[in-house]
Short mmCIF file of C-alpha atoms in Angstrom, two decimals:
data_model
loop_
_atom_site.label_atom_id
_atom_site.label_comp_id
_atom_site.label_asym_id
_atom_site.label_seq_id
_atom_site.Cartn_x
_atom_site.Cartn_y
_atom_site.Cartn_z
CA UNK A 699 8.84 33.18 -41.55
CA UNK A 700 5.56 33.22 -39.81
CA UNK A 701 5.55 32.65 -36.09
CA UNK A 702 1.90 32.44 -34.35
CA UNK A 703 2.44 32.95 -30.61
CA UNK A 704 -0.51 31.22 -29.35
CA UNK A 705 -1.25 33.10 -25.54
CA UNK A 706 -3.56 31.95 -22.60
CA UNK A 707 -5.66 34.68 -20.73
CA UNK A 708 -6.23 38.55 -21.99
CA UNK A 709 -3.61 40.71 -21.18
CA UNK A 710 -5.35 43.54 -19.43
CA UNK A 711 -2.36 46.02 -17.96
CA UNK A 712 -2.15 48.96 -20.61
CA UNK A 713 1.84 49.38 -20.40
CA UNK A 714 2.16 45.94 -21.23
CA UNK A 715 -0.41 46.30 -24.39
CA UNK A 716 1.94 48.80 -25.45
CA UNK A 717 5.08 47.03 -25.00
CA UNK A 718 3.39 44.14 -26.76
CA UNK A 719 2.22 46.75 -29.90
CA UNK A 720 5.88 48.24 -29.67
CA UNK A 721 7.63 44.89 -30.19
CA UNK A 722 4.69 43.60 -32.72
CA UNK A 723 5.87 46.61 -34.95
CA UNK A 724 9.41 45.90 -35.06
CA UNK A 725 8.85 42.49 -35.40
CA UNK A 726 7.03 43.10 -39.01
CA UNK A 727 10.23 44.00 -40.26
CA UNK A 728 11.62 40.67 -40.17
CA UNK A 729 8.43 38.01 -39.61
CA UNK A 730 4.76 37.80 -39.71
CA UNK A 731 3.78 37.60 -36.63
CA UNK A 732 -0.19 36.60 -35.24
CA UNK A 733 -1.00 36.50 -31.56
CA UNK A 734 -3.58 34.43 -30.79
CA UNK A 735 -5.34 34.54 -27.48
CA UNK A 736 -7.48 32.42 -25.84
CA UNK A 737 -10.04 32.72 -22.91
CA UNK A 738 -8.16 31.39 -19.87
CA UNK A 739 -10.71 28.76 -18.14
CA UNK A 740 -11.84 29.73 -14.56
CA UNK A 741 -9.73 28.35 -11.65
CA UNK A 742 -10.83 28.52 -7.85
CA UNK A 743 -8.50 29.63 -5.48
CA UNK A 744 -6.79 27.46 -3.58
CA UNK A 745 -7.40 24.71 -6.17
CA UNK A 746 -5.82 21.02 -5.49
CA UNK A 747 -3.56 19.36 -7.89
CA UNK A 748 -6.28 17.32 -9.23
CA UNK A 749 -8.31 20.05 -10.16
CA UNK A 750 -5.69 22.12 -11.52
CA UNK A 751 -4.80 19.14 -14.02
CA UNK A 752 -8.49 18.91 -14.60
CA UNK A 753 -8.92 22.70 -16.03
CA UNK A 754 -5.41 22.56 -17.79
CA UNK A 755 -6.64 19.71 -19.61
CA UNK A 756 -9.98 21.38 -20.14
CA UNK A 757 -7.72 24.70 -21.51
CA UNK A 758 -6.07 22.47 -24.01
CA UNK A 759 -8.35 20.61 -25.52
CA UNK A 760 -11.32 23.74 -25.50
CA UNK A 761 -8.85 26.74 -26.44
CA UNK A 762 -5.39 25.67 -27.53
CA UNK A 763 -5.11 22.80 -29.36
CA UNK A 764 -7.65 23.97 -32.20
CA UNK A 765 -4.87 26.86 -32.66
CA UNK A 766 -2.05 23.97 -33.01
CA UNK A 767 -2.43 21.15 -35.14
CA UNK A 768 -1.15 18.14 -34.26
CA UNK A 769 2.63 17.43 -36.04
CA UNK A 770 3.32 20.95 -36.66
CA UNK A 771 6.30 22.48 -34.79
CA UNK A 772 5.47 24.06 -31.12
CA UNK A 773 7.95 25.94 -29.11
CA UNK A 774 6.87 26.20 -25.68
CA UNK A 775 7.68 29.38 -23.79
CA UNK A 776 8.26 29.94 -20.30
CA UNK A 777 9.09 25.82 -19.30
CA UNK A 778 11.22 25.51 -16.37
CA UNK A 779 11.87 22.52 -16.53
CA UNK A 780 14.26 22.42 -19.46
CA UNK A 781 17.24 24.63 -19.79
CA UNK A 782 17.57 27.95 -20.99
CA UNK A 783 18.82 29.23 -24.04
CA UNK A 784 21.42 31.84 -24.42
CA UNK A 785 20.15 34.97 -26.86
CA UNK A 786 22.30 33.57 -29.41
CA UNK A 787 21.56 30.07 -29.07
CA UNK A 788 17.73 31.51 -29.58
CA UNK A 789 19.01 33.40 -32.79
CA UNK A 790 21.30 30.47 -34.27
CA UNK A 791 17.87 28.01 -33.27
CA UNK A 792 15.49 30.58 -35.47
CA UNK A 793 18.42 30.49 -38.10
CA UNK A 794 18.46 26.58 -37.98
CA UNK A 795 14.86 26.12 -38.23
CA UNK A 796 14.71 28.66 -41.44
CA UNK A 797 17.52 26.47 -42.88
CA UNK A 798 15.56 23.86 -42.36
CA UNK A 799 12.49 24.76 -44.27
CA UNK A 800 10.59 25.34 -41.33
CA UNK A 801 8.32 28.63 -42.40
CA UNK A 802 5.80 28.46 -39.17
CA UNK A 803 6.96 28.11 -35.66
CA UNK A 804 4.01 28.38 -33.05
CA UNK A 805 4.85 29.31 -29.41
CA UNK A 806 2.29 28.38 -26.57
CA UNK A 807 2.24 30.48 -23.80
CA UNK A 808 0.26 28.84 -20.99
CA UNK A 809 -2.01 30.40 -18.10
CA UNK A 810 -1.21 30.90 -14.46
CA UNK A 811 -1.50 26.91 -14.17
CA UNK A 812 0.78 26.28 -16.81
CA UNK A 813 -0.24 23.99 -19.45
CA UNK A 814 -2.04 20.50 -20.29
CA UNK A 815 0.59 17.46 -20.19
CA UNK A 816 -0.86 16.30 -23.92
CA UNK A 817 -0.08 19.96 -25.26
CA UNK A 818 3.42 19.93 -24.26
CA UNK A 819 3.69 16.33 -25.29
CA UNK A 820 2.87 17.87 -29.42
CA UNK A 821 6.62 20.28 -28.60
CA UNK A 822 9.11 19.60 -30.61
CA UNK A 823 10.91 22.19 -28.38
CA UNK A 824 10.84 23.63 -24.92
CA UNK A 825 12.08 26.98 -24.04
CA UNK A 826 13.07 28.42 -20.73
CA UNK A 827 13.67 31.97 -20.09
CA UNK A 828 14.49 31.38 -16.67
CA UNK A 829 14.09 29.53 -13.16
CA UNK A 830 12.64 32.25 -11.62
CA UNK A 831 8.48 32.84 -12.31
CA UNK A 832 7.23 35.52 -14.63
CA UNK A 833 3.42 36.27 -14.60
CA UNK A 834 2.32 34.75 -17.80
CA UNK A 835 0.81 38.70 -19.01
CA UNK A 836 4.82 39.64 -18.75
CA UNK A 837 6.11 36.61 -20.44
CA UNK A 838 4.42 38.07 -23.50
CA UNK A 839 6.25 40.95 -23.87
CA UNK A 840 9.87 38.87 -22.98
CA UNK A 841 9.04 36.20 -25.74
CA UNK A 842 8.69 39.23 -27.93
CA UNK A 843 11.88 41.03 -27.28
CA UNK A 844 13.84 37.82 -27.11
CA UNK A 845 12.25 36.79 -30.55
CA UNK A 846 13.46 40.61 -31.71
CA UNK A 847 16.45 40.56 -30.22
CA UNK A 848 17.02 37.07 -32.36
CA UNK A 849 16.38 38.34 -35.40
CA UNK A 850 18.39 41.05 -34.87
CA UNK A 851 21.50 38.88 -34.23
CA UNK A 852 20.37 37.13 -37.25
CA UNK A 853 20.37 39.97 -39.41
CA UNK A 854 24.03 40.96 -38.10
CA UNK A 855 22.12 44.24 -36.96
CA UNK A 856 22.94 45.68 -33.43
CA UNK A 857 20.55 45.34 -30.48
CA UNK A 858 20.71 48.88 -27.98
CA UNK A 859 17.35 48.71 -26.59
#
């Protein structure tokens, strides 16, 4: 299976490079895995509504949505506003998708603003990790360890770390 995980924004912390690197590795084992990121557009501070929607928009049509064609299946990571999967309801959805002939899943991970209304309309799927917020540079590095962890359970292999 190849999964893209398509990222807004650079991620510029070196611990979290190397968590991403560390999980990237053990990931090969199982999937081929690209991470694609693109340049997150400039937002003022203290930006209205209106203006956020504006550069989200922007973000998508500019930077993500040349990354993900349009009917091809998108997982969206980090959307609270859909419930959470359990790490085996992950795994068994991976398994599913396999089953299903599915060999490319791409994952969007949005900037600080989130992401563009028409983007997330193109999901087939919307994950949640959680109802708490993760700075989008972290949810990198938990997409990648849940996605590990998944194939893991998949594989029947245990999962210590």
């Amino acid at each position: 299976m190849r999964i893209s995980v398509i990222c807004v924004g650079r991620v510029k912390e070196q611990y979290l490079r190397d968590a991403i690197a560390e999980y990237s590795k053990r990931l090969g084992r199982y999937c081929k895995l690209d991470i694609i990121e693109v340049a997150d557009e400039k937002t003022p501070e203290h930006a209205s509504e209106g203006v956020e929607r504006q550069i989200r928009a922007r973000s998508g049509r500019r930077r993500i949505a040349k990354h993900h064609p349009p009917r091809r299946l998108c997982e969206r990571a980090g959307d609270r506003r859909h419930d959470a999967l359990l790490r085996k309801g992950l795994a068994a959805h991976i398994n599913q998708l396999g089953l299903h002939g599915e060999s490319h899943i791409q994952l969007i991970i949005g900037g600080s603003i989130g992401l563009d209304d028409a983007i997330l309309r193109r999901a087939d799927y919307r994950l949640s990790f959680s109802k708490m917020t993760f700075p989008h540079q972290l949810m990198r590095v938990i997409l990648l360890e849940q996605l590990y962890r998944a194939y893991k359970i998949n594989a029947g292999e245990p999962y210590h770390k």
